[in-house]
Short mmCIF file of C-alpha atoms in Angstrom, two decimals:
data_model
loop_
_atom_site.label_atom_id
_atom_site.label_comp_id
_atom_site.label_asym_id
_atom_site.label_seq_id
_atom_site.Cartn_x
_atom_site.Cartn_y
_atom_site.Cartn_z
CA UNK M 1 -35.88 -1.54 26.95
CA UNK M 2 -38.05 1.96 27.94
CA UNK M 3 -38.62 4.31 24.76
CA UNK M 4 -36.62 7.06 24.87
CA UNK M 5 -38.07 10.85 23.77
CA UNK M 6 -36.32 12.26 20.86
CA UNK M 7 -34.18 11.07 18.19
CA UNK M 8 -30.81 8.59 19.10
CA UNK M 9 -27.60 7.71 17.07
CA UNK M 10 -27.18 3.98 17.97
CA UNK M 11 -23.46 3.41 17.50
CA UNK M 12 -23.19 -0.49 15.65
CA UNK M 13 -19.74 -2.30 15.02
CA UNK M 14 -22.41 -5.12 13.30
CA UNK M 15 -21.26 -7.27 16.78
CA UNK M 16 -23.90 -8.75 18.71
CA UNK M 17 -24.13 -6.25 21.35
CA UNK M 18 -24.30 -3.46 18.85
CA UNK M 19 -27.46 -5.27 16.70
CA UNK M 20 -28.96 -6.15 19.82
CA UNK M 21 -29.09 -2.73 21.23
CA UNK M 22 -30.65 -2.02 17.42
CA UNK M 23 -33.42 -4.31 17.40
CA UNK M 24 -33.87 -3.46 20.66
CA UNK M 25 -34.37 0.33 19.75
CA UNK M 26 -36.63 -0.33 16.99
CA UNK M 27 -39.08 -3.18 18.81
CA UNK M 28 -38.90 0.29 21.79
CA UNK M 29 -40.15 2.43 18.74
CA UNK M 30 -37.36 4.34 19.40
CA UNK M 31 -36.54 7.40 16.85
CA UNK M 32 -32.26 5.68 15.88
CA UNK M 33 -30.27 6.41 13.28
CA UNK M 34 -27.09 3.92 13.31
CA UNK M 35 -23.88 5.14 12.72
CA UNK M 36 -20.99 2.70 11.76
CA UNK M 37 -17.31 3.19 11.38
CA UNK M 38 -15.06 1.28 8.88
CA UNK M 39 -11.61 1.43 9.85
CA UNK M 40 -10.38 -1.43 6.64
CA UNK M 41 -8.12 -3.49 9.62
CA UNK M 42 -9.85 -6.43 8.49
CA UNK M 43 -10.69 -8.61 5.84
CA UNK M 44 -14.42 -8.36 6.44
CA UNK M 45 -14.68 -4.30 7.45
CA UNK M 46 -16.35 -4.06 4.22
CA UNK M 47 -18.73 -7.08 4.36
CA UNK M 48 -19.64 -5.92 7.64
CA UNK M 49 -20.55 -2.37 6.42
CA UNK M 50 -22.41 -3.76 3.59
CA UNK M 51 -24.37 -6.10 5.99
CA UNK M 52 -25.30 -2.75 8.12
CA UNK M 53 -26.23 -0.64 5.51
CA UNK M 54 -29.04 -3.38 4.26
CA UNK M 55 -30.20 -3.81 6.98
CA UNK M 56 -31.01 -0.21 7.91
CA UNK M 57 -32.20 0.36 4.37
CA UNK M 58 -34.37 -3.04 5.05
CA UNK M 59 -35.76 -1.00 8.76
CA UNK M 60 -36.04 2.28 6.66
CA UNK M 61 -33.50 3.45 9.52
CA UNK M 62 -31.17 6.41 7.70
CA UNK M 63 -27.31 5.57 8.56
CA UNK M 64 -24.31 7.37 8.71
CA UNK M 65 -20.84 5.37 7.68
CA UNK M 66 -17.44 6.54 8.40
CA UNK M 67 -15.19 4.59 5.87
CA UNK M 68 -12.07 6.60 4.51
CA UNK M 69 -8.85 5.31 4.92
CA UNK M 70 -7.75 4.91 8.46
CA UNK M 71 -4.23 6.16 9.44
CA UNK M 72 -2.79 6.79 12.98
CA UNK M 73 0.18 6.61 14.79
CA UNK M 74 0.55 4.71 18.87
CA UNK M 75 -2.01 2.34 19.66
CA UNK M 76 -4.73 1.42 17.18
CA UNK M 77 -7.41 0.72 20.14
CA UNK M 78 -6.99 4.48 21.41
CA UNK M 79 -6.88 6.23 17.97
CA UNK M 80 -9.70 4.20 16.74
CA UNK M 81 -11.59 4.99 19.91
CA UNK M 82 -10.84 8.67 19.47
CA UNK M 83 -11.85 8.91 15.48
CA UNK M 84 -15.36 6.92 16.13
CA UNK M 85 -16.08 9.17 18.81
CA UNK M 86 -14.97 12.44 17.42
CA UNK M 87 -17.44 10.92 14.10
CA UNK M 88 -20.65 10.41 16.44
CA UNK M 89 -20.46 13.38 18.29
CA UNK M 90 -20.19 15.43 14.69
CA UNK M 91 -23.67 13.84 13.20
CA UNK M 92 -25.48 14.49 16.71
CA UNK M 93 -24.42 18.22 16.58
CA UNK M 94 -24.98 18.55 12.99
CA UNK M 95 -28.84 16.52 13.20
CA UNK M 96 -30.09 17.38 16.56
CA UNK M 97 -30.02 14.27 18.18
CA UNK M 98 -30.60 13.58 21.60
CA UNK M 99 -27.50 11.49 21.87
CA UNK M 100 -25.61 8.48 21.47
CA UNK M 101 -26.41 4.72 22.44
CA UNK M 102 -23.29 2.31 22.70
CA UNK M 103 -23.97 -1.68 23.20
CA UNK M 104 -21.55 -1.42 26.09
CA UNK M 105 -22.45 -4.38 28.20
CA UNK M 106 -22.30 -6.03 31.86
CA UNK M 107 -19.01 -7.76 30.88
CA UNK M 108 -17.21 -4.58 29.12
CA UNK M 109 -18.14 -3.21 33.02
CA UNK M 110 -16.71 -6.09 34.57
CA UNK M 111 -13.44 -6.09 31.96
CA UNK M 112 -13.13 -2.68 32.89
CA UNK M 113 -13.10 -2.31 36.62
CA UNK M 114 -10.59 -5.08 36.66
CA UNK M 115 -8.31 -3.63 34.16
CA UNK M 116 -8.14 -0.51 36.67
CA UNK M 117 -7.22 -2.80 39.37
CA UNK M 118 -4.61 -4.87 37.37
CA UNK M 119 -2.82 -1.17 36.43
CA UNK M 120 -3.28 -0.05 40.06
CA UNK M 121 -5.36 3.11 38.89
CA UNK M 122 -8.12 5.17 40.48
CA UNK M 123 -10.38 6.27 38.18
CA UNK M 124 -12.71 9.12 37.77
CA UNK M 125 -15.03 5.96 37.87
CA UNK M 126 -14.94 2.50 38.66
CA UNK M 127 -16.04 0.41 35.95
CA UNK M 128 -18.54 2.32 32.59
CA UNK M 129 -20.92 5.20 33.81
CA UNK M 130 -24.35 4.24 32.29
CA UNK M 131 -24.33 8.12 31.06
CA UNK M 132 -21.17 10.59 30.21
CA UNK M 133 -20.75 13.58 28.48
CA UNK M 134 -18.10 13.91 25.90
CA UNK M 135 -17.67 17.37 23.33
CA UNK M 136 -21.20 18.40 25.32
CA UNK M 137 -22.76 15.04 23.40
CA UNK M 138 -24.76 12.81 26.21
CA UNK M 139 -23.54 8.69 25.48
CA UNK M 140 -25.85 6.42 27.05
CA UNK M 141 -24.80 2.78 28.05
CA UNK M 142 -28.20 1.12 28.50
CA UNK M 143 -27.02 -2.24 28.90
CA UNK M 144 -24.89 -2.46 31.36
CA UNK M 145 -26.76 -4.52 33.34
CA UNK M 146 -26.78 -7.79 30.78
CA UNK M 147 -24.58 -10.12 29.94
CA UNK M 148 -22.40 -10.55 26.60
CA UNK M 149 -24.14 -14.06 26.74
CA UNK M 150 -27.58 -12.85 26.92
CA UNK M 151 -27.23 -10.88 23.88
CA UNK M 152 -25.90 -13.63 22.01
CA UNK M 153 -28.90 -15.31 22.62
CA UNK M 154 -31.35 -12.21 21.96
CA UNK M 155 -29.89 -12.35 18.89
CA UNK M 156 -29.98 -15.77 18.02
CA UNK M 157 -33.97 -15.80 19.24
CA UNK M 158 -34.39 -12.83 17.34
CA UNK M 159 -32.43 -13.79 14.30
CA UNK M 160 -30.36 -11.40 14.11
CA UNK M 161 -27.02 -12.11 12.37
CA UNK M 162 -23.46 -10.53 13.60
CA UNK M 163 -20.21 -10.82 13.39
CA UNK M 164 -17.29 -11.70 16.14
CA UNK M 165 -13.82 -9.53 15.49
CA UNK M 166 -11.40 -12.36 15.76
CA UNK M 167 -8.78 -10.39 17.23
CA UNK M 168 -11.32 -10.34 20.57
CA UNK M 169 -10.44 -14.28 19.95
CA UNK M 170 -6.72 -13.90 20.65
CA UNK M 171 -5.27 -14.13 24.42
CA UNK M 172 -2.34 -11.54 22.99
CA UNK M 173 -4.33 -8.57 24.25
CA UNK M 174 -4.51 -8.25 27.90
CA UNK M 175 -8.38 -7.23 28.21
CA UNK M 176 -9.15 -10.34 25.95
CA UNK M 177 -7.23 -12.30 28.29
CA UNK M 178 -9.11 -10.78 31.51
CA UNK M 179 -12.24 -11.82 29.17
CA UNK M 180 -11.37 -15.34 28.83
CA UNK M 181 -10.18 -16.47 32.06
CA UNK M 182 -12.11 -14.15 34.69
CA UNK M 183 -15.14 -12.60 33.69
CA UNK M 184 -16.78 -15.19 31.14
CA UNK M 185 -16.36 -18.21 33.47
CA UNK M 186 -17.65 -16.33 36.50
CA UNK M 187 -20.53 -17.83 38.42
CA UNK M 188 -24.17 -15.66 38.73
CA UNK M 189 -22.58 -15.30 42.41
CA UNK M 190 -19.42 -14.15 41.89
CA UNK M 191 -20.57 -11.21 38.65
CA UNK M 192 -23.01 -10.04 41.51
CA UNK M 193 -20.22 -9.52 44.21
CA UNK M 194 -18.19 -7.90 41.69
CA UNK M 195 -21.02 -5.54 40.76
CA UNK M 196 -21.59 -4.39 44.41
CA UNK M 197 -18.28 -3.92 44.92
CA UNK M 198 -18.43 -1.46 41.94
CA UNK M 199 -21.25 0.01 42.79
CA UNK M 200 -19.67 0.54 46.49
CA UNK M 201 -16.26 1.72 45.68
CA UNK M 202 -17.88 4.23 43.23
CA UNK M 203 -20.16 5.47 46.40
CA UNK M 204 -17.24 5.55 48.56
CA UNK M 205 -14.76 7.62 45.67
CA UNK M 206 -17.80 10.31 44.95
CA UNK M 207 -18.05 11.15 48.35
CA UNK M 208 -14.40 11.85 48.94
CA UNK M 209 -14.30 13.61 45.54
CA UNK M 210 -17.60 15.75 46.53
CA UNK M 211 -15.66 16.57 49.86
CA UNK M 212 -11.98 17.03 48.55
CA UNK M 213 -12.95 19.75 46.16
CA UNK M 214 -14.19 22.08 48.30
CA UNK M 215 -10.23 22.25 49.56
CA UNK M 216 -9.35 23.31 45.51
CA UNK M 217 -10.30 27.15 45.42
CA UNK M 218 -9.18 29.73 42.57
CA UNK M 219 -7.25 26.67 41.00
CA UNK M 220 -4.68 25.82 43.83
CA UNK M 221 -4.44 23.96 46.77
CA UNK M 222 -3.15 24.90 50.70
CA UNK M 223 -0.42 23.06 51.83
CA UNK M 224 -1.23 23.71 54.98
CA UNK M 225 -4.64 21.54 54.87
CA UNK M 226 -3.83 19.66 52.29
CA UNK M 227 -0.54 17.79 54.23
CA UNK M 228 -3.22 16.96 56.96
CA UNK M 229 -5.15 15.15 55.30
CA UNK M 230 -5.51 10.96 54.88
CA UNK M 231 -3.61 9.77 52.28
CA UNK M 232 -6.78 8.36 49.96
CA UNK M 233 -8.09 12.14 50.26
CA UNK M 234 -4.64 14.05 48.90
CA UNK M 235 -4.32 11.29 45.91
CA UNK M 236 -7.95 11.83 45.11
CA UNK M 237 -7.55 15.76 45.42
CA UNK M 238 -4.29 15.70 43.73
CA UNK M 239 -5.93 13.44 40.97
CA UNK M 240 -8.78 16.22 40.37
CA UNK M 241 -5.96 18.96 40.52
CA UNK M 242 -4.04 17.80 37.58
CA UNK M 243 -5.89 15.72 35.26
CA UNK M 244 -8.70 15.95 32.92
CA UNK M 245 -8.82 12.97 31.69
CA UNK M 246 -7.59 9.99 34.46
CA UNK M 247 -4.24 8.55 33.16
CA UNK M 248 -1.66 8.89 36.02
CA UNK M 249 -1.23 5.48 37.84
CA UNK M 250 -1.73 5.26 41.25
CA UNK M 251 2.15 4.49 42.20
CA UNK M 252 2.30 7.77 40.07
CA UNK M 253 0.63 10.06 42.48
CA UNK M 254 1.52 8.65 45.27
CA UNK M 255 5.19 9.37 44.10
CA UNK M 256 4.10 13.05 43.59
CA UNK M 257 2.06 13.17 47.05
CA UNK M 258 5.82 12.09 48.75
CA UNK M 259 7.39 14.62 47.38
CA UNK M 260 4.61 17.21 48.79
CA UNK M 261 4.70 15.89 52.17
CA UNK M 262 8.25 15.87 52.45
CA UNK M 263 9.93 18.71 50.62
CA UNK M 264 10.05 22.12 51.04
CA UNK M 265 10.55 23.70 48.01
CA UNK M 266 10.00 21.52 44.92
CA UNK M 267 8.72 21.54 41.17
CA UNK M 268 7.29 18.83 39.84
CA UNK M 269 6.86 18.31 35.75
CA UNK M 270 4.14 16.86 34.49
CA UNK M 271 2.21 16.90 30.89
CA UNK M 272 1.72 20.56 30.27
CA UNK M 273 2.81 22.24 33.63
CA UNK M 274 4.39 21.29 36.81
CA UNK M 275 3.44 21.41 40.18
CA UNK M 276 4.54 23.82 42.26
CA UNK M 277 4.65 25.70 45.81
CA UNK M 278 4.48 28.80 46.45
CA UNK M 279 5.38 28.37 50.26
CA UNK M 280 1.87 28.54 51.23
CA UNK M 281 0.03 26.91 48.04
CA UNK M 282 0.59 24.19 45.54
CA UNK M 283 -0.26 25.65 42.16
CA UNK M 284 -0.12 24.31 38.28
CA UNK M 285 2.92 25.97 36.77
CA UNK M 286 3.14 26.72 32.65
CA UNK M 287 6.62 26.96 32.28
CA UNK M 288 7.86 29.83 30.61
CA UNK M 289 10.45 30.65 27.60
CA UNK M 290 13.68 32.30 28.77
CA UNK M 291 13.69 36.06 27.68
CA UNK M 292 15.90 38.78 26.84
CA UNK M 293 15.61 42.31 26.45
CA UNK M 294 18.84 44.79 24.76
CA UNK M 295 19.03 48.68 25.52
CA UNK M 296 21.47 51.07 23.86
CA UNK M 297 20.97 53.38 26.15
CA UNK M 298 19.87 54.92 30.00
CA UNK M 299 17.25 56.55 28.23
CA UNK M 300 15.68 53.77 26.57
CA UNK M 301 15.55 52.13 30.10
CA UNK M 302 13.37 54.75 31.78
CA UNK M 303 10.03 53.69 32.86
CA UNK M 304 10.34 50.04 31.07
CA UNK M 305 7.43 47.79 32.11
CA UNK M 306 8.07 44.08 30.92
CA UNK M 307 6.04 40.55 31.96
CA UNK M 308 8.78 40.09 35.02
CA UNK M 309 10.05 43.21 35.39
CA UNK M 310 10.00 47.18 35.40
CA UNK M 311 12.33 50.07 35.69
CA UNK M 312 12.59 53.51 37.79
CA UNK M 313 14.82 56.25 38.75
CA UNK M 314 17.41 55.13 40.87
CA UNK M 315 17.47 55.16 44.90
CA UNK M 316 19.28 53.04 46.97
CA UNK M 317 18.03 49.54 47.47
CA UNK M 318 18.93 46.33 46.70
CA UNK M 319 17.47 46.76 43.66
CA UNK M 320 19.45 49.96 42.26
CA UNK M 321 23.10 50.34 40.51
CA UNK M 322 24.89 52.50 38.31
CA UNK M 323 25.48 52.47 35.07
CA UNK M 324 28.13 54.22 32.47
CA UNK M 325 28.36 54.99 29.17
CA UNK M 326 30.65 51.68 28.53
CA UNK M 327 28.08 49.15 30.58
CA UNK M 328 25.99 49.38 27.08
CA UNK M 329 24.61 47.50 25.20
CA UNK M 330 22.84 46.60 28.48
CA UNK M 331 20.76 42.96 28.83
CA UNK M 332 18.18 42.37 30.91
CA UNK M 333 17.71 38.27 30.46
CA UNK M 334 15.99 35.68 32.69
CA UNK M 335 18.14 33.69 34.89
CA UNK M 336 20.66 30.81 33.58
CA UNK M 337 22.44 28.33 35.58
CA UNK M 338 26.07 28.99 36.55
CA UNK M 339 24.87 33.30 36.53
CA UNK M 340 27.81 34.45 39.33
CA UNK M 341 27.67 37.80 40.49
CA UNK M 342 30.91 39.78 42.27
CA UNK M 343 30.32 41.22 45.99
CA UNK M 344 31.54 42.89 48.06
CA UNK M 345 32.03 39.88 49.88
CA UNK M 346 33.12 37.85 47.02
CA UNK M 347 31.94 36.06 43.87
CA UNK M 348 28.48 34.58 44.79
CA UNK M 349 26.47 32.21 42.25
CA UNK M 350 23.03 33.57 41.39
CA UNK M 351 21.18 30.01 42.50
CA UNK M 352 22.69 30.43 45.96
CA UNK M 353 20.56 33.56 46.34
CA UNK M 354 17.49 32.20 45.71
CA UNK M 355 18.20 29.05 48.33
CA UNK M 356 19.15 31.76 51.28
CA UNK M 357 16.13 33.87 50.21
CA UNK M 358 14.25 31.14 49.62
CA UNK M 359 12.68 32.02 46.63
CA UNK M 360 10.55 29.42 44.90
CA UNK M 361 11.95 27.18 42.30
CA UNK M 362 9.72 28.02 39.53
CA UNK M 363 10.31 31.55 39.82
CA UNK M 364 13.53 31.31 39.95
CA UNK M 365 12.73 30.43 36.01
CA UNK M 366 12.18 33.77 34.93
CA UNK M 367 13.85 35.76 37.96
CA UNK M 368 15.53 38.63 35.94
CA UNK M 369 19.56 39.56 36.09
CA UNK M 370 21.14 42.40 34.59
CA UNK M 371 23.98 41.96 32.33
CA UNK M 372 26.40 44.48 30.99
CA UNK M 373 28.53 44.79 27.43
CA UNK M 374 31.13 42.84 28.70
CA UNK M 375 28.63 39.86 29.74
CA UNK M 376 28.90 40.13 33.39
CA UNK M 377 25.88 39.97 35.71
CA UNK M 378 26.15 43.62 37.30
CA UNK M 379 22.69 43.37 39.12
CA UNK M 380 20.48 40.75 40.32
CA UNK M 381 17.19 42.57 41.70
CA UNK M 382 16.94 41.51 45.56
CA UNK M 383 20.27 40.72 45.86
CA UNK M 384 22.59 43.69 44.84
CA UNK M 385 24.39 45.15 42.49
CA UNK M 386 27.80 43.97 41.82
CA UNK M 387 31.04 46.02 43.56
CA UNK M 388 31.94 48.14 40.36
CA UNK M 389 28.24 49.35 39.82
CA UNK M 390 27.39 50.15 43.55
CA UNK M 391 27.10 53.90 44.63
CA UNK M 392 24.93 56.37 47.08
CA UNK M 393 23.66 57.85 43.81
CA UNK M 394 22.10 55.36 41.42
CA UNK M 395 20.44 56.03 38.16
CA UNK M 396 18.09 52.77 37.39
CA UNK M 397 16.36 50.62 39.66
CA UNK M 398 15.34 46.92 38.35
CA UNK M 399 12.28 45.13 40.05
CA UNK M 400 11.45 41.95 39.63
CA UNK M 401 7.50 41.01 39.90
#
């Protein structure tokens, strides 16, 4: 292993791939500290800290320890991932360190990649990068390239003792069982086809990501190019359009890229926004609370200026009516399914409106109607007034934005 400048937080479970990587570091002369969670999920958490902390004190290596009570709610794998994290990248800020070494090794890679395959997912990456940055804290992987059986032996030549979780024993977890029956019996051969087809695919999906995001400008996409486009190159553009952090399934996206091939109009919910065309554009949508604004009078509805609407004098248009003394209280409210308006032609539903106009759905959302004392919709802006409040002499004009 190549010294590395500066100081490192080596991150040790007291595994063998984790006291590997630490003797490792310290034959290297390598400037470590070790940091070492405790979650208390098993009998021997607190032998195994115990074990750590002597033998850092025995290297004069200082050592941070993470070992209040561990709560969480969902999956313990994710939450403990989270908390260790969140705990290294806190000392490296706090002590200047150059970063973080994790005993990640050629099998974790191998367990990996074929967990994305088995959930049909394509990943920001194929496989574990050998660098990332999380929280603006660089994690290094340096030993990716050998085998959990190598550093069982490193440690055994080296004396060096660990300790095996048994639940990495138990065939109930399905990465423990894509441990035990496909990566640990594979053949020299067959972990070296495996790698290059990593290695490959990842060469393959940075290209097409390096090329597809030149199509995402000012944080939306045009149909127009983006519906001519191979399939693989719309998933992999949609995937970098919506996520952060890869967790959508490939059937997933797929289902969404369907919908923007084929429909027209559509809005599409996802975590925190949905997906949505403008006609020309897909965009990210934050959907909005329903509002609703009261005025007493005319005069407090001169010269309003709201988010998704304002007011002016009155001219004819389809955005102008007029109102009387007994229309108040007047209130201007966002747009609720089943609105009907009365026409001259007859009673006309509001949602019909935006179809025949062809108004988007998501602003359709926040598209404002006017509504008079006796709660009926007297004006929707674009459309009309209703027949009672229509004249050659308005007084108020409503706009929608």
């Amino acid at each position: 292993m190549e010294k590395l400048q500066g100081k490192w937080l080596v991150a040790v479970s007291s595994g063998p791939d984790s006291m590997a990587l630490l003797q490792m570091c310290i034959d290297a002369g390598i400037d470590c500290a070790v940091a070492h969670v405790n979650y208390h999920h098993r009998p021997e958490a607190d032998e195994e800290e115990n074990y750590i902390r002597s033998f850092c004190v025995k290297k004069g290596i200082p050592i941070f320890v993470h070992n209040e009570p561990f709560t969480y709610t969902g999956n313990f794998e994710a939450a403990a991932r989270d908390l260790r994290y969140r705990f290294f990248v806190e000392i490296v800020r706090y002590e200047g360190f150059q970063g973080v070494l994790i005993g990640h090794h050629q099998d974790d890679l191998l367990e990996t990649y074929i967990m994305q395959e088995s959930k049909n997912i394509v990943p920001e990456y194929y496989g574990l990068r050998e660098e990332m940055l999380m929280h603006g804290v660089l994690f290094k992987r340096p030993l990716l390239h050998v085998a959990k059986e190598e550093l069982v032996r490193y440690c055994k030549e080296h004396q060096l003792h660990y300790y095996i979780d048994a639940t990495n024993l138990s065939d109930e977890y399905t990465r423990n069982q894509i441990r035990h029956q496909i990566v640990e019996p594979m053949t020299s051969f067959e972990r070296n086809a495996y790698l290059r087809e990593i290695k490959q695919r990842n060469a393959v999906l940075q290209e097409r990501r390096c090329r597809v995001k030149t199509y995402i400008r000012q944080g939306k996409i045009r149909l127009e190019t983006y519906r001519t486009l191979p399939q693989d190159d719309r998933v992999t553009m949609l995937r970098m359009f919506v996520e952060e952090t890869p967790h959508y399934s490939l059937k997933h996206l797929q289902g969404i890229d369907h919908t923007i091939m084929h429909a027209g109009d559509f809005m599409i919910p996802l975590d925190e926004f949905s997906l949505v065309s403008d006609g020309t554009y897909l965009l990210k949508y934050i959907p909005e609370e329903p509002y609703c604004y009261v005025f007493d009078s005319l005069e407090e509805l001169r010269d309003v200026c709201k988010e998704h609407f304002y007011t002016e004098k009155g001219s004819p248009s389809v955005f102008a009516l007029t109102l009387e003394e007994t229309d108040f209280p007047i209130r201007i409210r966002s747009f609720h399914a089943g609105d009907k308006i009365q026409m001259r032609f007859g009673r006309k539903e509001v949602h019909r409106f935006f179809i025949d106009r062809h108004i988007p759905q998501y602003q359709r959302q926040t598209w404002p109607v006017v509504e008079n004392a006796a709660g009926e919709i007297i004006l929707v802006p674009g459309l009309g007034c209703n027949v009672q409040h229509y004249s050659t002499m308005p007084n108020l004009n409503v706009i929608q934005y």
